[in-house]
Short mmCIF file of C-alpha atoms in Angstrom, two decimals:
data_model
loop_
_atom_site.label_atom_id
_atom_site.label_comp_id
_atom_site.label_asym_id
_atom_site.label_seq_id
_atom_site.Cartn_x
_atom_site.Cartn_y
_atom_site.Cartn_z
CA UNK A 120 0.00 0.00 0.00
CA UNK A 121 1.28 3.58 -0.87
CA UNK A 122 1.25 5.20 2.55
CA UNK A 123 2.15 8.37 0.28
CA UNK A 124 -0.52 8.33 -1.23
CA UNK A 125 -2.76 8.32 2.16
CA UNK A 126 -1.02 11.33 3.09
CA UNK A 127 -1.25 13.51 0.10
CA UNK A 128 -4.78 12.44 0.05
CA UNK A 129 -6.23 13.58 3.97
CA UNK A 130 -6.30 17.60 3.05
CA UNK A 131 -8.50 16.73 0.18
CA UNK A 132 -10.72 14.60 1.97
CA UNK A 133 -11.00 16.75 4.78
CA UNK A 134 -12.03 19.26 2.97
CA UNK A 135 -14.73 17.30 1.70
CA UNK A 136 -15.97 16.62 5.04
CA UNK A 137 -15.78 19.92 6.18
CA UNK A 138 -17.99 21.19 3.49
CA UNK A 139 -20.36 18.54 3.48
CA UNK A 140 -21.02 19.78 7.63
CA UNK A 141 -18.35 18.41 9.75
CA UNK A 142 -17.13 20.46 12.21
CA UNK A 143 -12.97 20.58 11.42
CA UNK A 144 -12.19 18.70 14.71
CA UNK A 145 -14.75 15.84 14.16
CA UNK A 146 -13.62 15.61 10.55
CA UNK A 147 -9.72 15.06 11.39
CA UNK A 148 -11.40 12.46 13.73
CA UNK A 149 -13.13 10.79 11.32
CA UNK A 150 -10.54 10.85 8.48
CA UNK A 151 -7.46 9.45 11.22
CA UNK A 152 -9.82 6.78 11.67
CA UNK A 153 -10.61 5.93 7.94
CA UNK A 154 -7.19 6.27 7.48
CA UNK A 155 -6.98 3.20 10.07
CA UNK A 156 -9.62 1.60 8.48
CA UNK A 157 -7.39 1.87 4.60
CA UNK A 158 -4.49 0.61 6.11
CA UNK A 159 -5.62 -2.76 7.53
CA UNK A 160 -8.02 -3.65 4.08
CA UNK A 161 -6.15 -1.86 1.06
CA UNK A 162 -3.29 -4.60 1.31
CA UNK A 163 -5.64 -7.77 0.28
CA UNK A 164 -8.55 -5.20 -1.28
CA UNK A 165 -7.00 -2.08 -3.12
CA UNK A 166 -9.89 0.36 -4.05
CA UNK A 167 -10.01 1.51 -7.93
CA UNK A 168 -10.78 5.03 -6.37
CA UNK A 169 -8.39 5.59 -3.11
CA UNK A 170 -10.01 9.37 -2.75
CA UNK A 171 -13.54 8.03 -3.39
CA UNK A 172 -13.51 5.37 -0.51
CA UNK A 173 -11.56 7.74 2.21
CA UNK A 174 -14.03 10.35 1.20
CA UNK A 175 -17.24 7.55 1.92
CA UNK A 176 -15.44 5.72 4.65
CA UNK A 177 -14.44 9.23 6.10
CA UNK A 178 -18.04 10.56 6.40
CA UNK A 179 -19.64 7.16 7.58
CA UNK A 180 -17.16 7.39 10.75
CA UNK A 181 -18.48 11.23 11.02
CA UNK A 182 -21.41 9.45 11.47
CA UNK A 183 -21.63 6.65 13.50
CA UNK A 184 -19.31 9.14 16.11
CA UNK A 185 -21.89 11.90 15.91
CA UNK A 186 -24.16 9.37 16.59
CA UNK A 187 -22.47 7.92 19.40
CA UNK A 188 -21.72 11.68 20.81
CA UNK A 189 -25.54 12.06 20.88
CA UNK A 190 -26.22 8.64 22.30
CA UNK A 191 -23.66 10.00 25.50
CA UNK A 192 -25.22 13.51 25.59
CA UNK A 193 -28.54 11.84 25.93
CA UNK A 194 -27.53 9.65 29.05
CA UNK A 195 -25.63 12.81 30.61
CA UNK A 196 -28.83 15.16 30.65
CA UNK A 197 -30.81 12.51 32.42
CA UNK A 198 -28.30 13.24 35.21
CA UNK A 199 -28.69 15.77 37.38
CA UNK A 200 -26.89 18.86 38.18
CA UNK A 201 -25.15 17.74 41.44
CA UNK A 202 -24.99 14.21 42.33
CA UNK A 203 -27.31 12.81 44.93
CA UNK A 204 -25.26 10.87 48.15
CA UNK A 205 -26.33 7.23 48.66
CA UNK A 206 -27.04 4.58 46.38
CA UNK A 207 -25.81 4.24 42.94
CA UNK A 208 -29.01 4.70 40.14
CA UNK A 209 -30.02 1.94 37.78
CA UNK A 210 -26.63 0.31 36.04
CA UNK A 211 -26.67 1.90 32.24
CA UNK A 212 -24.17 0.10 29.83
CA UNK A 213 -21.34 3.11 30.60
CA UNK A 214 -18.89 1.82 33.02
CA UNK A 215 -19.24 -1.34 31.13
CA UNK A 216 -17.80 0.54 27.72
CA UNK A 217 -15.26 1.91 29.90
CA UNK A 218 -14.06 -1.58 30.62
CA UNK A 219 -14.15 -2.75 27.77
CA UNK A 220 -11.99 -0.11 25.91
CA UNK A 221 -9.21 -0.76 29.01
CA UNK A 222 -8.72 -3.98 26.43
CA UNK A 223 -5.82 -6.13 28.26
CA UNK A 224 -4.08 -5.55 24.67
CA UNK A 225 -3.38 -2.03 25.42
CA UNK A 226 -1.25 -0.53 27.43
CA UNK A 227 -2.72 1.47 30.29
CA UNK A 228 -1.68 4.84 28.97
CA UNK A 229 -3.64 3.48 25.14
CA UNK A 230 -6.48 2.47 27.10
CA UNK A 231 -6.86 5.75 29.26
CA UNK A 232 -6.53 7.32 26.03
CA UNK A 233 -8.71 5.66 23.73
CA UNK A 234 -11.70 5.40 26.10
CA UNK A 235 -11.32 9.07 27.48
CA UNK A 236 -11.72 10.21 23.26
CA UNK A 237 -14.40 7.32 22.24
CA UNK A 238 -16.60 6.81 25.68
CA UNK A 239 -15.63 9.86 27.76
CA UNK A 240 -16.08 12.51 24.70
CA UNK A 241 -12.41 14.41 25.48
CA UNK A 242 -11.23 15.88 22.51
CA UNK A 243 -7.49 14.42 21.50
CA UNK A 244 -6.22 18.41 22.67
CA UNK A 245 -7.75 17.77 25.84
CA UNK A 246 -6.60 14.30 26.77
CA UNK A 247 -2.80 15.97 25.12
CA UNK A 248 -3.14 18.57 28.07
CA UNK A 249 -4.14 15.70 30.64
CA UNK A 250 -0.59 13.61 29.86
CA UNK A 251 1.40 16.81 29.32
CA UNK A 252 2.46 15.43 25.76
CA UNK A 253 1.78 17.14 22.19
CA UNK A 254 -1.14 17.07 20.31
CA UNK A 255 0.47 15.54 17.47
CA UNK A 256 1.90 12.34 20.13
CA UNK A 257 -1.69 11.71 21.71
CA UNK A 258 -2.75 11.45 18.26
CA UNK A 259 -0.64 8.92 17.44
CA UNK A 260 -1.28 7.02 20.56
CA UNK A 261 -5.32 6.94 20.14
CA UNK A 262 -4.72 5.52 16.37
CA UNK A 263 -2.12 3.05 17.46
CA UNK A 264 -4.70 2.30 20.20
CA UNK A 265 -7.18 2.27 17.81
CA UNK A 266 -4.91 -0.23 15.51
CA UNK A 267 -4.46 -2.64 18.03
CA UNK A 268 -8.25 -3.25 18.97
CA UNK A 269 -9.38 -3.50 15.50
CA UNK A 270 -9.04 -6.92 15.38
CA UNK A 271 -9.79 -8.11 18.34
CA UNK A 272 -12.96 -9.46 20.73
CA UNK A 273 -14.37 -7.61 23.26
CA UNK A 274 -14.70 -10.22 25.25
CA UNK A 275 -12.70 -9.67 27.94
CA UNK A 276 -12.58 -6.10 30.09
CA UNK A 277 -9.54 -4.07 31.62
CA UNK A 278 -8.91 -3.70 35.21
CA UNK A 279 -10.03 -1.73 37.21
CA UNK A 280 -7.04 0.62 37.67
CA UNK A 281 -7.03 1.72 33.98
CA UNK A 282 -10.95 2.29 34.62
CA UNK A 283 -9.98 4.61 37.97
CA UNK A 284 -7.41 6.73 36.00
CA UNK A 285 -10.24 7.49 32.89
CA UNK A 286 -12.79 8.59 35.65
CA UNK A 287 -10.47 10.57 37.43
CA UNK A 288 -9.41 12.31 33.94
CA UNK A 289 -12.82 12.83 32.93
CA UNK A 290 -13.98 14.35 36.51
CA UNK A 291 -11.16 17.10 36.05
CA UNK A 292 -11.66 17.60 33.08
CA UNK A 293 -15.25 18.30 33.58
CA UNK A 294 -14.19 20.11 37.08
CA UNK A 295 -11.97 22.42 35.18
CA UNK A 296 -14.88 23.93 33.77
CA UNK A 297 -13.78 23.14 30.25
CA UNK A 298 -16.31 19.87 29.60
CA UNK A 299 -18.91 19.52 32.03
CA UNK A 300 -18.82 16.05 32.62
CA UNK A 301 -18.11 15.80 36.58
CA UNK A 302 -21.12 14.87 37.46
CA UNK A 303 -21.28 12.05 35.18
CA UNK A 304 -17.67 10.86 36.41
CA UNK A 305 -19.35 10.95 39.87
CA UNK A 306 -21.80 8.41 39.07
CA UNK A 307 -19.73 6.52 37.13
CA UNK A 308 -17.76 5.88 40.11
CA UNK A 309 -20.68 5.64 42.78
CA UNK A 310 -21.53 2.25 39.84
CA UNK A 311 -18.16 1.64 40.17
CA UNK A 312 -17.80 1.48 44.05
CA UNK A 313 -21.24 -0.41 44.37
CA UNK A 314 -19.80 -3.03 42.73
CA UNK A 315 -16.39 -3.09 43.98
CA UNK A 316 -14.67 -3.13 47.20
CA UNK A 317 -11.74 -1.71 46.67
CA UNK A 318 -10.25 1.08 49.16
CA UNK A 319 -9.18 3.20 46.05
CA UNK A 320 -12.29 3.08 44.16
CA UNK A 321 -13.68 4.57 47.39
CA UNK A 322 -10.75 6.99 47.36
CA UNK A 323 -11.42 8.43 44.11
CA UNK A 324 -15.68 8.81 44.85
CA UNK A 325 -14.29 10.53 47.82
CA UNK A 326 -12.03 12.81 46.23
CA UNK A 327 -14.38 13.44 43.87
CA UNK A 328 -17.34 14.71 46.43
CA UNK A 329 -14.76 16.62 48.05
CA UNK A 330 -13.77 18.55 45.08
CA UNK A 331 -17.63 18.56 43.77
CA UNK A 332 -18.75 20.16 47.04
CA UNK A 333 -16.89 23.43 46.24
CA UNK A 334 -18.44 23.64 43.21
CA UNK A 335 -20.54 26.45 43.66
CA UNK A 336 -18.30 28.71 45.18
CA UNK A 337 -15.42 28.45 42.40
CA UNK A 338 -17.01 31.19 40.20
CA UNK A 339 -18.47 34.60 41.02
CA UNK A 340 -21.30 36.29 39.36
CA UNK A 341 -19.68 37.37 36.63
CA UNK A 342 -18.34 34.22 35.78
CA UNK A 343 -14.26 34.95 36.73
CA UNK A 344 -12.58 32.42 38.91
CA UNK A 345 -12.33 32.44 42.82
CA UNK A 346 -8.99 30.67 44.33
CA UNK A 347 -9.95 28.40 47.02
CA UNK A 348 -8.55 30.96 49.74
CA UNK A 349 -10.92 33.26 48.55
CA UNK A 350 -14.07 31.11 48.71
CA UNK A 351 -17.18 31.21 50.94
CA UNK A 352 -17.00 28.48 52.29
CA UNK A 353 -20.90 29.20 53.33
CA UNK A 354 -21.49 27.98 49.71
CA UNK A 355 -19.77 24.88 49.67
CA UNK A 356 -21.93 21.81 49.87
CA UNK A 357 -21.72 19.86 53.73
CA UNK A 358 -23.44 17.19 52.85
CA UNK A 359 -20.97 15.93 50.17
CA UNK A 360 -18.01 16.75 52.33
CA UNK A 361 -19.52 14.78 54.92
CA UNK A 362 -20.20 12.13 52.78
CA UNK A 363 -16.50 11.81 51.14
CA UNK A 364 -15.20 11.93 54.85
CA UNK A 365 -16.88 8.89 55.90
CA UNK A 366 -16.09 7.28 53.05
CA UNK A 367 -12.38 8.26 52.94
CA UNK A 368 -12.08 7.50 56.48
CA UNK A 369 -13.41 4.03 55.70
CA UNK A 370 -10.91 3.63 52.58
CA UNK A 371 -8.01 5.22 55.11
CA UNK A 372 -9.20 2.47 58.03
CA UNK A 373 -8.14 -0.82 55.38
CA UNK A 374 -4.39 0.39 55.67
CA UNK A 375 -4.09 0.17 51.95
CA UNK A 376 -3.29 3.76 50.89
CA UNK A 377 -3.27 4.22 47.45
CA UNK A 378 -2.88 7.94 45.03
CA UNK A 379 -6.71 8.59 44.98
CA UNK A 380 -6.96 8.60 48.82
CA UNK A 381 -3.82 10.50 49.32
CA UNK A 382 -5.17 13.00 47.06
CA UNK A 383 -8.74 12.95 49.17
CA UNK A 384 -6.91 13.48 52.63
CA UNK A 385 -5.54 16.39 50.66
CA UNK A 386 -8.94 17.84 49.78
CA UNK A 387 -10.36 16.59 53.20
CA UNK A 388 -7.80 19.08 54.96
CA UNK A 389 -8.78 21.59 53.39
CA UNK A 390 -12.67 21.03 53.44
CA UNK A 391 -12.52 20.87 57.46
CA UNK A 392 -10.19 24.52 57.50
CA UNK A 393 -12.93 26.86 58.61
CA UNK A 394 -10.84 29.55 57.37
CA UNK A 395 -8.23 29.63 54.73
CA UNK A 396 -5.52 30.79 57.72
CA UNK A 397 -6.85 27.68 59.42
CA UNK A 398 -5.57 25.19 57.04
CA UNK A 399 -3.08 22.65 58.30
CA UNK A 400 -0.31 22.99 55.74
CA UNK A 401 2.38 21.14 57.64
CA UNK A 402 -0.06 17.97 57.15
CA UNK A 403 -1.10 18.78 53.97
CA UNK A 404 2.71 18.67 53.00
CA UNK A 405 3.36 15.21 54.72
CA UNK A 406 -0.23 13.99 52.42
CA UNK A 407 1.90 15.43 49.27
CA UNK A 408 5.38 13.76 50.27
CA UNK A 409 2.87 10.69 50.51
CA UNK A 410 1.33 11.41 47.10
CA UNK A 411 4.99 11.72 45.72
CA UNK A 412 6.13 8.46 46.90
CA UNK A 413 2.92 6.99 45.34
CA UNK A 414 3.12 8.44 41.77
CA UNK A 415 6.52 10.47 41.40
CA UNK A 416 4.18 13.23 39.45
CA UNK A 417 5.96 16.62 38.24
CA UNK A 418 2.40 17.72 38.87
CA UNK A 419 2.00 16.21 42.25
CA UNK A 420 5.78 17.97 43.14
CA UNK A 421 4.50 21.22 41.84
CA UNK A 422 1.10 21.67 44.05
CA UNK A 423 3.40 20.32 47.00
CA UNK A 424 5.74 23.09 46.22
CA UNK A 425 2.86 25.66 47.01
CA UNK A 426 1.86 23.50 49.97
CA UNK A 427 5.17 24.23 51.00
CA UNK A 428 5.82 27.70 50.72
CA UNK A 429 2.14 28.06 52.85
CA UNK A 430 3.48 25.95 55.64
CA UNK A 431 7.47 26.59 55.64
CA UNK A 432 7.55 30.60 53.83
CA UNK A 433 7.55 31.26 50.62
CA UNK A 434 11.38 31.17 49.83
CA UNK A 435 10.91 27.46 50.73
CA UNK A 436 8.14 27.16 48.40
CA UNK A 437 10.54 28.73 45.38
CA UNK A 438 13.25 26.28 46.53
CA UNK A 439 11.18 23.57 46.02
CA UNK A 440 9.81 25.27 42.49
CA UNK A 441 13.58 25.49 41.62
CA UNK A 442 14.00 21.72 41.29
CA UNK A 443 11.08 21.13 39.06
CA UNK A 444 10.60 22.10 35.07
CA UNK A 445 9.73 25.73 34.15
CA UNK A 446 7.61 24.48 31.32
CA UNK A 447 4.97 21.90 33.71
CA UNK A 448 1.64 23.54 33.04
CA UNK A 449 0.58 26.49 35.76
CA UNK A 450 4.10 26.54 36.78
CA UNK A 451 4.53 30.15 36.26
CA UNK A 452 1.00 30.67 38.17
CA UNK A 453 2.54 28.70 41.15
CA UNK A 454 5.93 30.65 40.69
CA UNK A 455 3.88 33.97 40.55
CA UNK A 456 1.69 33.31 43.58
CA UNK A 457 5.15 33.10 45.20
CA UNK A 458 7.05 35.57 44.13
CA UNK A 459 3.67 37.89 45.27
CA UNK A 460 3.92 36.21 48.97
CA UNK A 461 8.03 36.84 49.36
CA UNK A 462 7.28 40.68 48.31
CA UNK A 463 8.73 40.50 44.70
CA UNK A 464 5.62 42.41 43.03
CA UNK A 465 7.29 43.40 39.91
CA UNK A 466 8.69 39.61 39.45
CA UNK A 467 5.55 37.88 40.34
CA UNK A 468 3.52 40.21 37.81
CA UNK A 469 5.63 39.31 35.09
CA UNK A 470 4.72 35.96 35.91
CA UNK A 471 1.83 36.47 36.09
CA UNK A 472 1.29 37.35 32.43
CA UNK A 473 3.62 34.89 31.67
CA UNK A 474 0.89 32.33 32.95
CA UNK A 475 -2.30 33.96 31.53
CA UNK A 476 -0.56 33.07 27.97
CA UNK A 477 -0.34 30.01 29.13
CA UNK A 478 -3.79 29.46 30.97
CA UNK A 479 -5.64 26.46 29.74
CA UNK A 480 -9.10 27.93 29.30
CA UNK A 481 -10.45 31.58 29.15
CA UNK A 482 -11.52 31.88 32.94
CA UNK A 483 -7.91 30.94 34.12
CA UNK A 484 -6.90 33.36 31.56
CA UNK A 485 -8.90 36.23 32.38
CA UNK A 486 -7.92 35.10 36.45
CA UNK A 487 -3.59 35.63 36.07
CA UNK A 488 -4.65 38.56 33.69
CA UNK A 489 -6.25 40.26 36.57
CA UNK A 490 -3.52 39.52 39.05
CA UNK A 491 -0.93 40.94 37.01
CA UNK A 492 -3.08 44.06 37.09
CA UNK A 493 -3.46 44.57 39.80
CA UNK A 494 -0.01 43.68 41.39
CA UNK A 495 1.36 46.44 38.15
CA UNK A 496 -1.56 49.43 40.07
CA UNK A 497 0.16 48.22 43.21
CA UNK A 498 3.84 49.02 42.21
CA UNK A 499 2.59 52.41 40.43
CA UNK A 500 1.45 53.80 43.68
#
């Protein structure tokens, strides 16, 4: 087969698809996958018209994914707004599809991947951002994905592990305001821990209340973010905290800590903090020198670095920046933040704007923007 020929054919068919309705994302989709699709029949079946059957193939995967998209949508609107505690709902065929695409063929990373774009609804940017890789790499890695599961049964679902780090991607993903899908990671995992007993299964539902219950108090009116010191904490929900304390407590009590309850202790400290000045840093640090031991996450190591500079100063906090790699996502914010705390105005608010270029999303943008600001008024008075 002339993979040249694939190449120099995707603009045109793209452009087909794109005319015919397809938004440009969806189209790319649909073309990588009937690009899949060419490569595993053209070697026994070569079409007489290579552009003609990309172009059909292309727009029949535009399709059956739209389809699919509006299948998910569907189930998501019959949830509510914020999850109810107790018992799990009626079982829908969900978690099962998130099984199933954590195939025991793929690696965990292809599996988190592939289900998080076909079951979950990320877009391949999105799930890119999650892993801190290119675009162009997580592309790769959902067609490869895709590659390897072409050929195979169904038959026999991933564990549960894979299935824990998809929910937790999905639930920040839909936390970070981005995709609104938290709530339906929430009862995902209430399924999930229903029919499980497994201490971090209960550590993720828990971490997930606990991060759910603030919910309300993360934005103001006009729609601009509100850091969690800032928060009135009259407006976050008691009932979930209460609820993912019991149930982290009971996850805590089987002596089998795992990364979801490490990160749930974390959220857990701060929930019970009835003022921002009342949070208990010093154990918050010792949860994050847990969580690093756990995972060894750049990410995990930055947010410890802030935990840090709260409990120890903030000179301690920029040590512990110093070690890690300027170009982790938010690490200007965190270097900002500070910079601001140790007195260095003019330094943090170049950081500042430094970060908003870098925000993820609009309202994080709009957020550093604003601290810049007003740190620049400050040092023209």
């Amino acid at each position: 087969m002339d993979e040249v020929l694939l190449r120099n054919l995707t603009p045109s068919v793209l452009t087909v698809l794109v005319r015919r309705g397809a938004d440009f994302a969806a189209a790319e989709d649909a073309v990588q996958d009937a690009l899949v699709e060419a490569l595993r029949v053209w070697a026994a079946d070569p079409p007489r018209d290579a552009k003609g059957w990309l172009v059909t193939a292309a727009w029949r995967k535009f399709l059956d994914a739209t389809r699919a998209d509006t299948a998910r949508r569907r189930r998501e609107d019959r949830v509510e707004e914020e999850p109810a505690p107790g018992p799990a709902p009626a079982v829908d065929d969900t978690l099962q599809l998130y099984f199933l695409c954590a195939h025991p063929s793929l690696t965990p990373a292809s599996a988190v991947a592939l289900t998080l774009r076909a079951v979950g609804g990320l877009t391949t940017r999105q799930i890119a951002e999650a892993y801190l890789v290119p675009e162009a790499t997580m592309a790769q890695r959902i067609s490869r994905a895709k590659r390897t599961v072409s050929g195979v049964r169904f038959d026999r679902p991933g564990d549960v592990a894979t299935v824990l780090r998809v929910l937790y991607l999905v639930f920040n993903e839909g936390y970070s305001g981005d995709v609104d899908l938290a709530a339906e990671a929430i009862r995902l995992t209430r399924q999930l821990a229903a029919r499980i007993d497994h201490p971090e299964v209960a550590g993720l539902l828990a971490l997930m209340l606990l991060h759910h219950a603030r919910r309300a108090a993360r934005t103001a009116s006009d729609g601009s973010l509100v850091p969690l010191a800032e928060q009135d904490r009259g407006r976050w929900d008691t009932a979930s905290i209460a609820e993912g304390v019991g149930i982290l407590q009971a996850a805590l009590a089987r002596d089998r800590l795992g990364e979801f309850q490490a990160q749930a202790a974390i959220a857990a400290l701060h929930a019970d903090a009835p003022t921002a000045e009342e949070t208990d840093w010093v154990q918050i640090v010792e949860w994050y020198d847990e969580l690093t031991r756990l995972t060894d996450s750049p990410v995990v190591r930055l947010n410890r670095a802030v935990a840090v500079g709260e409990a120890d100063g903030p000179r301690a906090g920029l040590a512990a920046l110093a070690a890690l790699d300027a170009s982790l996502p938010r690490h200007s914010a965190v270097a900002a933040y500070l910079h601001e705390r140790d007195g260095d105005l003019a330094t943090a608010a170049r950081l500042y704007v430094e970060a908003a270029h870098k925000a993820p999303n609009l309202a994080e943008r709009d957020h550093l923007t604003r601290q810049a600001a007003r740190l620049n008024a400050r040092g023209c008075r």
